[in-house]
PDB file of C-alpha atoms in Angstrom:
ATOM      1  CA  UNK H   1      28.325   9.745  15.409  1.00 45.00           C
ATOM      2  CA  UNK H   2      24.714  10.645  14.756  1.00 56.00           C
ATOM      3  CA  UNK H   3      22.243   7.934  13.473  1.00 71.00           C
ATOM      4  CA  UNK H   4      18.686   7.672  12.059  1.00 76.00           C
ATOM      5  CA  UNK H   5      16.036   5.606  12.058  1.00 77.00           C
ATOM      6  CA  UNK H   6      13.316   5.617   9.403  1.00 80.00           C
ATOM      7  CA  UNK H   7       9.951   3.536   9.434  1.00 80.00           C
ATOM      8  CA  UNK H   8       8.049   3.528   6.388  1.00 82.00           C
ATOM      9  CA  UNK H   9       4.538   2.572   5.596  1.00 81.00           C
ATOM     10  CA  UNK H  10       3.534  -0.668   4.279  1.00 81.00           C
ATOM     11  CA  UNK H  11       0.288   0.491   2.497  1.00 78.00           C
ATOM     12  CA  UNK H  12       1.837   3.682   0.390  1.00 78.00           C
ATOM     13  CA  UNK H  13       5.498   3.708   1.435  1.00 77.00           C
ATOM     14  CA  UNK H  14       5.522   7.363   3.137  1.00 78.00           C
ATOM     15  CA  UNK H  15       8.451   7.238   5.525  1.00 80.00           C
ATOM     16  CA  UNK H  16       9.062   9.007   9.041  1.00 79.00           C
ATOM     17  CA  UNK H  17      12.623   9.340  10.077  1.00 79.00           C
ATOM     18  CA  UNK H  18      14.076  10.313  13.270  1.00 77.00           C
ATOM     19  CA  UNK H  19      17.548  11.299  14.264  1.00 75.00           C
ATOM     20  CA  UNK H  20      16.432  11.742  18.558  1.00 69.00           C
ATOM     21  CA  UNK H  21      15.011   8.498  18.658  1.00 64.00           C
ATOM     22  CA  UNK H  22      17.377   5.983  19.937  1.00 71.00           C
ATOM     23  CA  UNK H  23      15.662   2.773  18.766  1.00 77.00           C
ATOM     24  CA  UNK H  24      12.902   1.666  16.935  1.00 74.00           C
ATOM     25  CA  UNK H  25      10.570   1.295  19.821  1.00 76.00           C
ATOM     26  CA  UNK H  26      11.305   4.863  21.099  1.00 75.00           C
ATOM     27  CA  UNK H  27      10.592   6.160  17.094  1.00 74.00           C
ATOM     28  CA  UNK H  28       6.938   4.038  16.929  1.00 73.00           C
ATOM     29  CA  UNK H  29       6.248   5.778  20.358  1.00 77.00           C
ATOM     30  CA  UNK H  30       6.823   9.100  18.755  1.00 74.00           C
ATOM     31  CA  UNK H  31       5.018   8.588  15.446  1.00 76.00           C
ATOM     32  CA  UNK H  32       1.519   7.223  17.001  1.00 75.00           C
ATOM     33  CA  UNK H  33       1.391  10.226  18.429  1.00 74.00           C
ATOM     34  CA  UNK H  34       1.347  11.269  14.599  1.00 75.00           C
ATOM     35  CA  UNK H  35      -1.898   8.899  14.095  1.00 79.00           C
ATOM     36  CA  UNK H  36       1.059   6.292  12.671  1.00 81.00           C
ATOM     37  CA  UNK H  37       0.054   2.517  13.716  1.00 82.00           C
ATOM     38  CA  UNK H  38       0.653  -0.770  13.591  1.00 79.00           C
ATOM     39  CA  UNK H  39      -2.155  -3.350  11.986  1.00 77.00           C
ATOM     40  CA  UNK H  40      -2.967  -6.629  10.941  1.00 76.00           C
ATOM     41  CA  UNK H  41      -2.929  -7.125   7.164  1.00 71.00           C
ATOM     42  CA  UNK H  42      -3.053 -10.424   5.510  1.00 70.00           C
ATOM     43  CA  UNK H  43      -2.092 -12.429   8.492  1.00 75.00           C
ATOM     44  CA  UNK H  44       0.847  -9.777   8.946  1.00 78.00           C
ATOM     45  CA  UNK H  45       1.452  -6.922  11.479  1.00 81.00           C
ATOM     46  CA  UNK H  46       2.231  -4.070   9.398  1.00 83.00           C
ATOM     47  CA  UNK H  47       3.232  -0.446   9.690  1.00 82.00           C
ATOM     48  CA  UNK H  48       0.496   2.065   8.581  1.00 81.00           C
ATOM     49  CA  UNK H  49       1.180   6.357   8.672  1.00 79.00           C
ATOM     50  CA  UNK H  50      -1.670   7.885   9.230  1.00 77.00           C
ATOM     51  CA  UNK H  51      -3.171   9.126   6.117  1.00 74.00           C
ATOM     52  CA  UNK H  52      -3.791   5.209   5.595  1.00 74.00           C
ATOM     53  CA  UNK H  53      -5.087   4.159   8.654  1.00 71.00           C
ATOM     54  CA  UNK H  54      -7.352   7.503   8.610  1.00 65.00           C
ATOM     55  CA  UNK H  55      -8.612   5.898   4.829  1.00 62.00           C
ATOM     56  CA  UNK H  56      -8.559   2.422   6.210  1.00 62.00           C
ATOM     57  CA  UNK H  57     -11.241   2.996   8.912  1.00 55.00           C
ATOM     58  CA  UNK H  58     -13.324   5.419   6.705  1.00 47.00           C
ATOM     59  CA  UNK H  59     -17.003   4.793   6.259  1.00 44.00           C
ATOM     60  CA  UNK H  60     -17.352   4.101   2.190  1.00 45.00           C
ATOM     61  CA  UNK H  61     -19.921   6.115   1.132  1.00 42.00           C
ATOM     62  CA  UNK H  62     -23.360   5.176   0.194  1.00 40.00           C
ATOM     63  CA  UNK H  63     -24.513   4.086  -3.234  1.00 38.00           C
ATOM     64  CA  UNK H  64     -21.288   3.828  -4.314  1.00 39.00           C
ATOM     65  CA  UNK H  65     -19.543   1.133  -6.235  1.00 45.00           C
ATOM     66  CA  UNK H  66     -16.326   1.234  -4.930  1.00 49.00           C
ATOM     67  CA  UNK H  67     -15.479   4.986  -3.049  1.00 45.00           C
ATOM     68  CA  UNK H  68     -13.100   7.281  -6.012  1.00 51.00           C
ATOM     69  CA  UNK H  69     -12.732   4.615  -8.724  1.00 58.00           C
ATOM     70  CA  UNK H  70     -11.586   5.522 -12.349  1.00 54.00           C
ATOM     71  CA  UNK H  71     -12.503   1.978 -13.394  1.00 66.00           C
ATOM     72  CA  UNK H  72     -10.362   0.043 -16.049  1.00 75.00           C
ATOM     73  CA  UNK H  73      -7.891  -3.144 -16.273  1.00 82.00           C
ATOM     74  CA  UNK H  74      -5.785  -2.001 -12.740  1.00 83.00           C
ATOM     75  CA  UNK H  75      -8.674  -1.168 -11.545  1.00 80.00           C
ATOM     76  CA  UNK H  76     -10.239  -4.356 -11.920  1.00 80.00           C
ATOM     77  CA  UNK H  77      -7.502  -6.350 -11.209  1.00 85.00           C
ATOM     78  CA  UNK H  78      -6.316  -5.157  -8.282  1.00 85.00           C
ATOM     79  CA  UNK H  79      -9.374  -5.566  -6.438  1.00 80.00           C
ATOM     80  CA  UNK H  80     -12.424  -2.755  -6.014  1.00 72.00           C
ATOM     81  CA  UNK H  81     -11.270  -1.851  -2.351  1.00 74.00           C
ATOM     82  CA  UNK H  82      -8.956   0.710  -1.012  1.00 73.00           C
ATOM     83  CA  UNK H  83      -5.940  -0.601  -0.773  1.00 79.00           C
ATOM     84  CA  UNK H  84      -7.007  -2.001  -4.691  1.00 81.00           C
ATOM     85  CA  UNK H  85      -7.443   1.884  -5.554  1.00 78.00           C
ATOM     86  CA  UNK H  86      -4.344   3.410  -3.729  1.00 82.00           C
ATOM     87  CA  UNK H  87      -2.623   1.064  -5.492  1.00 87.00           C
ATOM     88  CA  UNK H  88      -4.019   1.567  -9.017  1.00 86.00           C
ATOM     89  CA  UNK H  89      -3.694   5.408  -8.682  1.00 83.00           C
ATOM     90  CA  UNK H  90       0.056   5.063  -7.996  1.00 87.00           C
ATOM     91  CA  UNK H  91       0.568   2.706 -10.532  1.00 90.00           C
ATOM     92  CA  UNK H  92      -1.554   5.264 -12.633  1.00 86.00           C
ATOM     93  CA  UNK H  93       0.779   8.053 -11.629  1.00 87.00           C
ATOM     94  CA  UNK H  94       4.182   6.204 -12.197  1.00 90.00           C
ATOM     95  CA  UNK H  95       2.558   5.623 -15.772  1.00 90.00           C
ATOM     96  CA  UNK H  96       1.774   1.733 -15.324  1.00 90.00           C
ATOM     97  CA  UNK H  97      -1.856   1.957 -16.946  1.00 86.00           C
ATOM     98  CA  UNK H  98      -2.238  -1.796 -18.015  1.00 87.00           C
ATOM     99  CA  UNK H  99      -1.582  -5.423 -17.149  1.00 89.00           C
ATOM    100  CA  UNK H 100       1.038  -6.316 -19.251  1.00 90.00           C
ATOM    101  CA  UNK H 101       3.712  -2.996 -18.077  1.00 91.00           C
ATOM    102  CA  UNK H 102       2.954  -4.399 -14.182  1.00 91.00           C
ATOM    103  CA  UNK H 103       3.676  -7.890 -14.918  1.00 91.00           C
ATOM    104  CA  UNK H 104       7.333  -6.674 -16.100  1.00 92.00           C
ATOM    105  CA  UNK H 105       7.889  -5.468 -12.273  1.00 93.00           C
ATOM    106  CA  UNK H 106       9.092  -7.507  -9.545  1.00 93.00           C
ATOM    107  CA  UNK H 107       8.244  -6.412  -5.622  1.00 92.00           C
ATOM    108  CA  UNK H 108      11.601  -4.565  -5.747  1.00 93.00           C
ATOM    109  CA  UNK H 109      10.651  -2.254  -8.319  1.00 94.00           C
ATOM    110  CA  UNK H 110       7.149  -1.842  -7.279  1.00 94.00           C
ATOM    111  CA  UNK H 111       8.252  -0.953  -3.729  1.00 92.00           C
ATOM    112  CA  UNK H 112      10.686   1.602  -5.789  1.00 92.00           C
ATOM    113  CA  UNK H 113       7.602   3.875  -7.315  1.00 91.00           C
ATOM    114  CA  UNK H 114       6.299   6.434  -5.018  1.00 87.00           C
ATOM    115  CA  UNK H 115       3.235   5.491  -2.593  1.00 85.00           C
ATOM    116  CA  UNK H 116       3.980   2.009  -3.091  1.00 89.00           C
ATOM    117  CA  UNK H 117       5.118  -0.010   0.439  1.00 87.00           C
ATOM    118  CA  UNK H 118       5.989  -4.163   0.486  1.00 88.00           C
ATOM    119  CA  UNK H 119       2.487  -4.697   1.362  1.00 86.00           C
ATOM    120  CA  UNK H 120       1.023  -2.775  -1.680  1.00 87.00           C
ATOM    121  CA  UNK H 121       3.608  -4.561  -4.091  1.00 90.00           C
ATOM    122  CA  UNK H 122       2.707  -8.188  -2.299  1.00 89.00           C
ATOM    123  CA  UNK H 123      -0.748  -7.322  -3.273  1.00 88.00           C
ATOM    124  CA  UNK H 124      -0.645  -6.105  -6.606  1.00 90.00           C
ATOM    125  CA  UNK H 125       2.054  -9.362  -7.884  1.00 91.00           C
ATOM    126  CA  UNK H 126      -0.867 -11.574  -5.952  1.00 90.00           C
ATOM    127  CA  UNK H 127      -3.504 -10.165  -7.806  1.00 88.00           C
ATOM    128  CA  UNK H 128      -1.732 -10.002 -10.807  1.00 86.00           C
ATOM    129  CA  UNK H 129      -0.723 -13.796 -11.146  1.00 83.00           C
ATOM    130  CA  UNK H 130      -4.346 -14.640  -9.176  1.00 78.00           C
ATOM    131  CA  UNK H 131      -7.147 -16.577 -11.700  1.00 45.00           C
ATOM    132  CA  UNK H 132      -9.471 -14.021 -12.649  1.00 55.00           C
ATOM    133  CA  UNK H 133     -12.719 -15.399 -10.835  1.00 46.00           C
ATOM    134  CA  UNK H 134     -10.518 -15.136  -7.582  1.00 46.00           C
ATOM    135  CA  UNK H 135     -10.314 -11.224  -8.486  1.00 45.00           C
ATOM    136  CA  UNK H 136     -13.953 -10.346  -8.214  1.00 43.00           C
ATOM    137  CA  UNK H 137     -13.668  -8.329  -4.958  1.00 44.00           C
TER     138      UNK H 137
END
């Protein structure tokens, strides 16, 4: 009987899956090799592929506000960094473009949309129901 095991980003959801790797442990060996790794995030260790840990540890670049931002209500809400942006962008892309359409999603259903992970949906319903001088980041 032949088994796989799949580990999936917590930042944008991408997903590595392995049918040689006999246990979790063995698969995370295989995928740092990848540039995948584990991180702290919010008081959480978290999984991270490496397109997001490559963006996480990027230098932002001078004179800039806030790296590629489109600006607007997600924008602003979700918080001017780049976990704020990824997020925004795939809640642009799913066709969430305002406030009100996100509050109608539960974690679930945000973790559902593409490039979306648990952490990315834990961060978008706390900056969603966060006051909005806590949001100024």
């Amino acid at each position: 009987m032949s088994h796989s095991i799949t580990i999936r980003c917590d930042i944008c959801g991408a997903t590595h899956s392995s049918s040689a790797a006999d246990s979790v442990g063995a698969l995370r060996e295989v995928i740092v090799q990848m540039s995948w790794s584990r991180a702290r995030w919010d008081g959480r260790v978290i999984d991270m592929c490496g397109g997001c840990g490559a963006r996480e540890i990027a230098p932002s670049a001078p004179g800039r506000r806030c790296g590629s931002c489109e600006g607007g209500e997600l924008f602003d809400a979700l918080g001017h960094d780049r976990i704020g942006h990824r997020l925004a962008n795939a809640l642009l892309r799913a066709g969430i473009d305002n406030l009100e359409l996100l509050s109608g999603f539960s974690a679930r259903q945000l973790r559902d949309l593409d490039g979306i992970g648990a952490v990315s949906a834990r961060h978008a319903l706390n900056r969603l129901h966060s006051a909005p001088n806590e949001r100024r980041s």
